[in-house]
């Protein structure tokens, strides 16, 4: 299981990544992240929405009310151009970090 | 199925974001809970268990309220410590002081413990009362009876601003802390002036003074906080 600190750091990346595929509402964002990470990253209502609102304030995502097929109103989030620009370097940073950690682990194992 | 909007609205009662924005947040969170609940029901969970699991996504509504407020508010006009501790503490201190002055000025009808209907200044009255130990007992008793309400008021204000249990307790009993400081200053001052001045606070003596102005009022304030806290806990459980 991944620790809470790392999870916090990767949460933004996870949300930006799933929104890359199109707009989603909060529940779908949480569900998709959980499914795609095979349960390693899990968002609850309490952890998801404050983060989404912060990201919206920073201009990375934008939420708008939409009516779904079953007539329900849902607030759907989509990536903004700022969010798209943020995603690439963020991915790179985390990728470099994980590679560095893997190298470190291999050295320790050897 | 619970009315999810009602549940969220009640739990985030002190969000203070402005009506429109608050309604949006409540509708969004309620939608999330509703969807979680429906998926759990489709998975075959009984209604009660599905409600419990949906609500278990939030372990502390006060924390969530605070985080949402910080994330959505245009700017934080007040830092969290001020709104959760200092402001409610100031309100309880002022309320307890006003109650003391009001009862002193109004003058209560003579009671079983004896009281004078007219006095001069409240402070001299209070000192006289402390000196004689009986003079102001009626007013003092009524003041003590009001203090649980003052404590509960502080607790409510602190919780409304997203305070933790510690913040809530501090806000509720703050007047007793302030009184303790005043008493200690007065006692030190009196001691520095010599033994003659100390008679001013007799016959109750330093221990009696601390008991009358700090410990007993503190216990009354704490009682109000605890009753409020127990009521909120019970109410939260019934909503869940």
CSV table of C-alpha atoms in Angstrom, one decimal:
chain,number,residue,atom,x,y,z
A,1,UNK,CA,0.0,0.0,0.0
A,2,UNK,CA,1.3,3.5,-0.9
A,3,UNK,CA,1.8,5.8,2.1
A,4,UNK,CA,-0.4,8.9,2.7
A,5,UNK,CA,2.3,11.4,2.0
A,6,UNK,CA,3.1,10.0,-1.5
A,7,UNK,CA,-0.6,9.7,-2.2
A,8,UNK,CA,-1.1,13.4,-1.4
A,9,UNK,CA,1.6,14.3,-3.8
A,10,UNK,CA,0.3,12.1,-6.6
A,11,UNK,CA,-3.3,13.0,-6.1
A,12,UNK,CA,-3.1,16.1,-8.4
A,13,UNK,CA,-1.4,14.1,-11.1
A,14,UNK,CA,-4.0,11.3,-10.8
A,15,UNK,CA,-6.9,13.8,-11.2
A,16,UNK,CA,-5.3,15.6,-14.1
A,17,UNK,CA,-4.5,12.3,-15.8
A,18,UNK,CA,-8.0,10.9,-15.7
A,19,UNK,CA,-9.5,14.2,-16.9
A,20,UNK,CA,-7.2,14.1,-19.9
A,21,UNK,CA,-9.6,11.7,-21.4
A,22,UNK,CA,-12.6,14.0,-21.1
A,23,UNK,CA,-14.9,15.6,-18.6
A,24,UNK,CA,-16.0,13.6,-15.6
A,25,UNK,CA,-18.0,14.3,-12.4
A,26,UNK,CA,-16.5,13.8,-9.0
A,27,UNK,CA,-17.8,10.3,-8.4
A,28,UNK,CA,-16.5,9.1,-11.8
A,29,UNK,CA,-13.1,10.7,-11.1
A,30,UNK,CA,-12.8,8.8,-7.9
A,31,UNK,CA,-14.1,5.6,-9.4
A,32,UNK,CA,-11.8,5.8,-12.4
A,33,UNK,CA,-8.7,6.5,-10.4
A,34,UNK,CA,-9.4,3.5,-8.1
A,35,UNK,CA,-10.0,1.2,-11.1
A,36,UNK,CA,-7.0,2.3,-13.1
A,37,UNK,CA,-4.6,2.1,-10.1
A,38,UNK,CA,-6.2,-1.3,-9.1
A,39,UNK,CA,-7.2,0.2,-5.7
A,40,UNK,CA,-3.8,1.6,-4.8
A,41,UNK,CA,-5.1,5.1,-5.0
A,42,UNK,CA,-8.5,5.6,-3.5
A,43,UNK,CA,-10.4,8.9,-3.1
A,44,UNK,CA,-13.2,9.4,-0.6
A,45,UNK,CA,-15.6,12.3,-0.8
A,46,UNK,CA,-13.6,14.0,2.0
A,47,UNK,CA,-10.3,13.7,0.2
A,48,UNK,CA,-11.5,14.4,-3.4
A,49,UNK,CA,-13.6,17.6,-3.2
A,50,UNK,CA,-11.3,19.9,-1.3
A,51,UNK,CA,-8.5,18.9,-3.8
A,52,UNK,CA,-10.8,19.4,-6.8
A,53,UNK,CA,-11.8,22.9,-5.5
A,54,UNK,CA,-8.2,23.8,-4.9
A,55,UNK,CA,-7.3,22.7,-8.4
A,56,UNK,CA,-10.2,24.7,-9.8
A,57,UNK,CA,-9.0,27.8,-7.9
A,58,UNK,CA,-5.5,27.3,-9.4
A,59,UNK,CA,-7.1,27.1,-12.8
A,60,UNK,CA,-6.1,23.6,-13.6
A,61,UNK,CA,-9.7,22.3,-14.0
A,62,UNK,CA,-13.1,23.9,-14.5
A,63,UNK,CA,-16.3,22.6,-13.2
A,64,UNK,CA,-19.7,23.1,-14.8
A,65,UNK,CA,-23.1,21.7,-14.1
A,66,UNK,CA,-24.4,19.2,-16.7
A,67,UNK,CA,-27.5,17.1,-17.0
A,68,UNK,CA,-26.7,13.4,-17.4
A,69,UNK,CA,-28.7,10.8,-19.4
A,70,UNK,CA,-30.8,9.9,-16.5
A,71,UNK,CA,-31.7,13.5,-15.9
A,72,UNK,CA,-29.4,14.1,-13.0
A,73,UNK,CA,-27.5,17.3,-12.5
A,74,UNK,CA,-23.8,16.6,-12.0
A,75,UNK,CA,-20.9,19.0,-11.8
A,76,UNK,CA,-18.4,17.8,-14.4
A,77,UNK,CA,-14.8,18.8,-14.4
A,78,UNK,CA,-12.6,19.3,-17.5
A,79,UNK,CA,-9.0,20.2,-17.9
A,80,UNK,CA,-8.3,23.8,-18.7
A,81,UNK,CA,-5.4,24.8,-21.0
A,82,UNK,CA,-3.4,25.6,-17.8
A,83,UNK,CA,-4.1,22.1,-16.5
A,84,UNK,CA,-3.0,20.5,-19.7
A,85,UNK,CA,0.2,22.5,-19.6
A,86,UNK,CA,0.7,21.5,-16.0
A,87,UNK,CA,0.2,17.8,-16.7
A,88,UNK,CA,3.3,17.1,-18.8
A,89,UNK,CA,6.0,18.5,-16.5
A,90,UNK,CA,4.2,17.0,-13.5
A,91,UNK,CA,4.2,13.6,-15.1
A,92,UNK,CA,7.9,14.0,-15.9
A,93,UNK,CA,8.7,15.0,-12.4
A,94,UNK,CA,7.0,12.0,-10.8
A,95,UNK,CA,8.4,9.7,-13.4
A,96,UNK,CA,11.9,10.9,-12.6
A,97,UNK,CA,11.3,10.5,-8.9
A,98,UNK,CA,10.0,7.0,-9.2
A,99,UNK,CA,12.9,6.0,-11.5
A,100,UNK,CA,15.3,7.5,-8.9
A,101,UNK,CA,13.6,5.5,-6.1
A,102,UNK,CA,13.8,2.3,-8.2
A,103,UNK,CA,17.5,2.8,-8.8
A,104,UNK,CA,18.0,3.4,-5.1
A,105,UNK,CA,16.0,0.2,-4.3
A,106,UNK,CA,18.1,-1.8,-6.7
A,107,UNK,CA,21.3,-0.6,-5.2
A,108,UNK,CA,20.1,-1.4,-1.8
A,109,UNK,CA,19.1,-4.9,-3.0
A,110,UNK,CA,22.4,-5.6,-4.6
B,1,UNK,CA,-33.0,6.5,1.2
B,2,UNK,CA,-31.9,9.5,3.2
B,3,UNK,CA,-32.4,13.1,1.9
B,4,UNK,CA,-28.7,13.5,1.1
B,5,UNK,CA,-28.9,17.2,0.5
B,6,UNK,CA,-30.4,17.6,4.0
B,7,UNK,CA,-27.7,15.5,5.5
B,8,UNK,CA,-24.9,17.4,3.9
B,9,UNK,CA,-26.5,20.8,4.6
B,10,UNK,CA,-26.9,20.0,8.3
B,11,UNK,CA,-23.3,18.7,8.6
B,12,UNK,CA,-21.9,21.8,6.7
B,13,UNK,CA,-24.1,24.3,8.5
B,14,UNK,CA,-21.3,26.7,9.1
B,15,UNK,CA,-19.7,26.7,5.7
B,16,UNK,CA,-20.2,30.5,5.2
B,17,UNK,CA,-19.5,30.6,1.5
B,18,UNK,CA,-22.5,32.6,0.4
B,19,UNK,CA,-25.9,31.1,-0.5
B,20,UNK,CA,-25.4,30.3,-4.2
B,21,UNK,CA,-21.9,28.8,-3.8
B,22,UNK,CA,-22.9,26.9,-0.6
B,23,UNK,CA,-25.9,25.4,-2.5
B,24,UNK,CA,-23.6,24.2,-5.3
B,25,UNK,CA,-21.2,22.5,-2.9
B,26,UNK,CA,-24.0,20.8,-1.0
B,27,UNK,CA,-25.7,19.6,-4.2
B,28,UNK,CA,-22.4,18.3,-5.5
B,29,UNK,CA,-21.5,16.4,-2.3
B,30,UNK,CA,-25.0,15.1,-1.9
B,31,UNK,CA,-24.8,13.8,-5.5
B,32,UNK,CA,-21.6,12.0,-4.7
B,33,UNK,CA,-23.1,10.4,-1.6
B,34,UNK,CA,-26.3,9.4,-3.4
B,35,UNK,CA,-24.3,7.8,-6.2
B,36,UNK,CA,-22.1,5.9,-3.7
B,37,UNK,CA,-25.3,4.7,-1.9
B,38,UNK,CA,-26.9,3.5,-5.1
B,39,UNK,CA,-23.9,1.6,-6.2
B,40,UNK,CA,-23.7,-0.1,-2.8
B,41,UNK,CA,-27.4,-0.9,-3.0
B,42,UNK,CA,-26.9,-2.4,-6.5
B,43,UNK,CA,-24.1,-4.5,-5.0
B,44,UNK,CA,-26.7,-6.0,-2.7
B,45,UNK,CA,-26.0,-4.2,0.6
B,46,UNK,CA,-29.0,-3.5,2.9
B,47,UNK,CA,-30.1,0.1,3.0
B,48,UNK,CA,-28.8,0.7,6.5
B,49,UNK,CA,-25.3,-0.6,5.7
B,50,UNK,CA,-25.2,1.3,2.4
B,51,UNK,CA,-26.0,4.5,4.2
B,52,UNK,CA,-23.4,3.8,6.8
B,53,UNK,CA,-20.7,3.1,4.2
B,54,UNK,CA,-21.6,6.1,2.1
B,55,UNK,CA,-21.3,8.4,5.2
B,56,UNK,CA,-18.1,6.7,6.3
B,57,UNK,CA,-16.3,8.5,3.5
B,58,UNK,CA,-16.3,11.5,5.8
B,59,UNK,CA,-14.7,10.8,9.2
B,60,UNK,CA,-14.8,14.4,10.3
B,61,UNK,CA,-17.3,16.9,8.9
B,62,UNK,CA,-15.7,19.8,10.6
B,63,UNK,CA,-12.4,19.1,8.9
B,64,UNK,CA,-14.1,18.8,5.6
B,65,UNK,CA,-16.0,22.0,6.1
B,66,UNK,CA,-12.8,23.8,6.9
B,67,UNK,CA,-10.9,22.4,3.9
B,68,UNK,CA,-13.7,23.2,1.6
B,69,UNK,CA,-13.9,26.7,3.0
B,70,UNK,CA,-10.2,27.2,2.6
B,71,UNK,CA,-10.3,25.8,-1.0
B,72,UNK,CA,-13.2,27.8,-2.2
B,73,UNK,CA,-13.2,31.1,-0.2
B,74,UNK,CA,-12.0,34.0,-2.3
B,75,UNK,CA,-9.6,35.0,0.5
B,76,UNK,CA,-9.3,34.1,4.1
B,77,UNK,CA,-10.4,37.2,6.0
B,78,UNK,CA,-9.6,35.6,9.3
B,79,UNK,CA,-7.0,32.9,10.1
B,80,UNK,CA,-8.5,29.6,11.3
B,81,UNK,CA,-7.2,29.9,14.8
B,82,UNK,CA,-8.8,33.3,15.3
B,83,UNK,CA,-12.2,32.1,14.1
B,84,UNK,CA,-12.1,28.8,15.9
B,85,UNK,CA,-10.5,29.9,19.3
B,86,UNK,CA,-9.9,33.6,19.8
B,87,UNK,CA,-13.2,35.0,18.6
B,88,UNK,CA,-15.4,32.5,20.4
B,89,UNK,CA,-13.3,32.9,23.5
B,90,UNK,CA,-13.7,36.7,23.3
B,91,UNK,CA,-17.5,36.3,23.0
B,92,UNK,CA,-17.7,33.9,26.0
B,93,UNK,CA,-15.6,36.3,28.1
B,94,UNK,CA,-17.7,39.3,27.1
B,95,UNK,CA,-20.9,37.4,27.7
B,96,UNK,CA,-19.8,36.1,31.1
B,97,UNK,CA,-18.7,39.7,32.1
B,98,UNK,CA,-21.9,41.3,30.8
B,99,UNK,CA,-24.0,38.7,32.8
B,100,UNK,CA,-22.0,39.5,35.9
B,101,UNK,CA,-22.4,43.2,35.5
B,102,UNK,CA,-26.1,42.9,34.5
B,103,UNK,CA,-27.0,40.9,37.6
B,104,UNK,CA,-25.0,43.2,39.8
B,105,UNK,CA,-26.7,46.3,38.4
B,106,UNK,CA,-30.3,45.0,38.1
B,107,UNK,CA,-30.3,43.7,41.6
B,108,UNK,CA,-32.2,40.6,42.2
B,109,UNK,CA,-35.1,40.2,44.6
B,110,UNK,CA,-34.0,39.0,48.0
B,111,UNK,CA,-33.6,35.3,47.9
B,112,UNK,CA,-33.0,32.6,50.5
B,113,UNK,CA,-29.4,33.4,50.8
B,114,UNK,CA,-30.1,37.1,51.2
B,115,UNK,CA,-29.3,39.9,48.7
B,116,UNK,CA,-29.5,43.7,48.6
B,117,UNK,CA,-31.6,45.2,45.9
B,118,UNK,CA,-29.5,48.3,45.5
B,119,UNK,CA,-25.8,48.7,45.1
B,120,UNK,CA,-23.2,51.1,44.0
B,121,UNK,CA,-20.8,49.9,41.5
B,122,UNK,CA,-20.7,46.3,40.6
B,123,UNK,CA,-17.0,45.9,41.3
B,124,UNK,CA,-17.2,47.2,44.9
B,125,UNK,CA,-20.3,45.1,45.3
B,126,UNK,CA,-18.5,42.1,44.1
B,127,UNK,CA,-15.6,42.8,46.4
B,128,UNK,CA,-18.0,43.4,49.3
B,129,UNK,CA,-19.6,40.1,48.4
B,130,UNK,CA,-16.4,38.3,48.4
B,131,UNK,CA,-15.4,39.9,51.7
B,132,UNK,CA,-18.6,39.0,53.4
B,133,UNK,CA,-19.0,35.7,51.5
B,134,UNK,CA,-22.8,35.9,51.6
B,135,UNK,CA,-23.9,39.3,50.4
B,136,UNK,CA,-23.9,38.6,46.7
B,137,UNK,CA,-24.7,35.0,46.9
B,138,UNK,CA,-28.0,35.3,45.1
B,139,UNK,CA,-26.6,37.1,42.1
B,140,UNK,CA,-23.6,34.9,42.1
B,141,UNK,CA,-25.8,31.8,42.0
B,142,UNK,CA,-27.8,33.2,39.1
B,143,UNK,CA,-24.6,34.1,37.3
B,144,UNK,CA,-23.4,30.5,37.7
B,145,UNK,CA,-26.7,29.2,36.3
B,146,UNK,CA,-26.2,31.3,33.2
B,147,UNK,CA,-22.6,30.2,32.7
B,148,UNK,CA,-23.4,26.8,31.1
B,149,UNK,CA,-25.3,28.7,28.4
B,150,UNK,CA,-22.2,31.0,27.9
B,151,UNK,CA,-20.0,27.9,27.6
B,152,UNK,CA,-22.3,26.3,25.1
B,153,UNK,CA,-22.4,29.5,23.1
B,154,UNK,CA,-18.6,29.5,22.9
B,155,UNK,CA,-18.6,25.8,22.0
B,156,UNK,CA,-21.2,26.4,19.3
B,157,UNK,CA,-19.2,29.3,17.7
B,158,UNK,CA,-16.0,27.3,17.7
B,159,UNK,CA,-17.6,24.2,16.2
B,160,UNK,CA,-19.4,26.3,13.6
B,161,UNK,CA,-16.0,27.7,12.5
B,162,UNK,CA,-14.7,24.1,12.2
B,163,UNK,CA,-12.9,24.0,15.6
B,164,UNK,CA,-11.6,20.7,17.0
B,165,UNK,CA,-12.8,19.3,20.3
B,166,UNK,CA,-9.9,21.0,22.0
B,167,UNK,CA,-10.8,24.4,20.4
B,168,UNK,CA,-14.4,23.9,21.4
B,169,UNK,CA,-13.4,23.3,25.1
B,170,UNK,CA,-10.9,26.2,25.2
B,171,UNK,CA,-13.5,28.6,23.7
B,172,UNK,CA,-16.1,27.5,26.2
B,173,UNK,CA,-14.1,27.7,29.4
B,174,UNK,CA,-12.0,30.7,28.4
B,175,UNK,CA,-13.6,33.1,30.8
B,176,UNK,CA,-12.4,31.0,33.7
B,177,UNK,CA,-8.8,31.2,32.4
B,178,UNK,CA,-9.2,35.0,32.1
B,179,UNK,CA,-10.6,35.2,35.6
B,180,UNK,CA,-7.7,33.1,36.9
B,181,UNK,CA,-5.2,35.5,35.3
B,182,UNK,CA,-7.0,38.5,36.9
B,183,UNK,CA,-7.2,36.8,40.3
B,184,UNK,CA,-3.5,35.9,40.2
B,185,UNK,CA,-2.6,39.5,39.3
B,186,UNK,CA,-4.8,40.9,42.1
B,187,UNK,CA,-3.4,38.4,44.6
B,188,UNK,CA,0.2,39.2,43.7
B,189,UNK,CA,-0.5,42.9,43.8
B,190,UNK,CA,-2.2,42.6,47.2
B,191,UNK,CA,0.6,40.5,48.5
B,192,UNK,CA,3.2,43.1,47.4
B,193,UNK,CA,1.3,45.9,49.3
B,194,UNK,CA,1.6,44.1,52.6
B,195,UNK,CA,-0.5,42.1,55.0
B,196,UNK,CA,-3.1,44.9,55.7
B,197,UNK,CA,-4.3,44.9,52.1
B,198,UNK,CA,-4.7,41.2,52.0
B,199,UNK,CA,-7.7,41.6,54.4
B,200,UNK,CA,-9.5,43.0,51.4
B,201,UNK,CA,-9.9,39.6,50.0
B,202,UNK,CA,-10.7,38.0,53.3
B,203,UNK,CA,-12.5,36.0,54.7
B,204,UNK,CA,-12.6,33.9,51.6
B,205,UNK,CA,-8.9,34.0,51.2
B,206,UNK,CA,-6.9,33.3,48.0
B,207,UNK,CA,-8.1,29.7,47.8
B,208,UNK,CA,-11.8,30.8,48.3
B,209,UNK,CA,-11.3,33.5,45.7
B,210,UNK,CA,-9.9,31.2,43.1
B,211,UNK,CA,-12.7,28.7,43.9
B,212,UNK,CA,-15.4,31.4,43.6
B,213,UNK,CA,-14.2,33.1,40.5
B,214,UNK,CA,-12.3,30.4,38.6
B,215,UNK,CA,-13.1,26.8,39.6
B,216,UNK,CA,-16.8,26.9,40.1
B,217,UNK,CA,-17.5,29.2,37.1
B,218,UNK,CA,-15.1,27.1,35.1
B,219,UNK,CA,-17.0,23.9,36.0
B,220,UNK,CA,-20.3,25.6,35.0
B,221,UNK,CA,-18.8,26.7,31.7
B,222,UNK,CA,-17.4,23.2,31.1
B,223,UNK,CA,-20.8,21.7,31.9
B,224,UNK,CA,-22.3,23.8,29.1
B,225,UNK,CA,-19.6,22.7,26.7
B,226,UNK,CA,-20.0,19.1,27.5
B,227,UNK,CA,-23.8,19.2,27.3
B,228,UNK,CA,-23.5,20.9,23.9
B,229,UNK,CA,-20.9,18.4,22.7
B,230,UNK,CA,-23.0,15.4,23.8
B,231,UNK,CA,-26.1,16.9,22.1
B,232,UNK,CA,-24.2,17.4,18.8
B,233,UNK,CA,-22.7,13.9,19.0
B,234,UNK,CA,-26.1,12.4,19.6
B,235,UNK,CA,-27.7,14.4,16.9
B,236,UNK,CA,-24.9,13.5,14.4
B,237,UNK,CA,-25.4,9.8,15.2
B,238,UNK,CA,-29.1,10.0,14.7
B,239,UNK,CA,-28.6,11.7,11.3
B,240,UNK,CA,-26.1,8.9,10.3
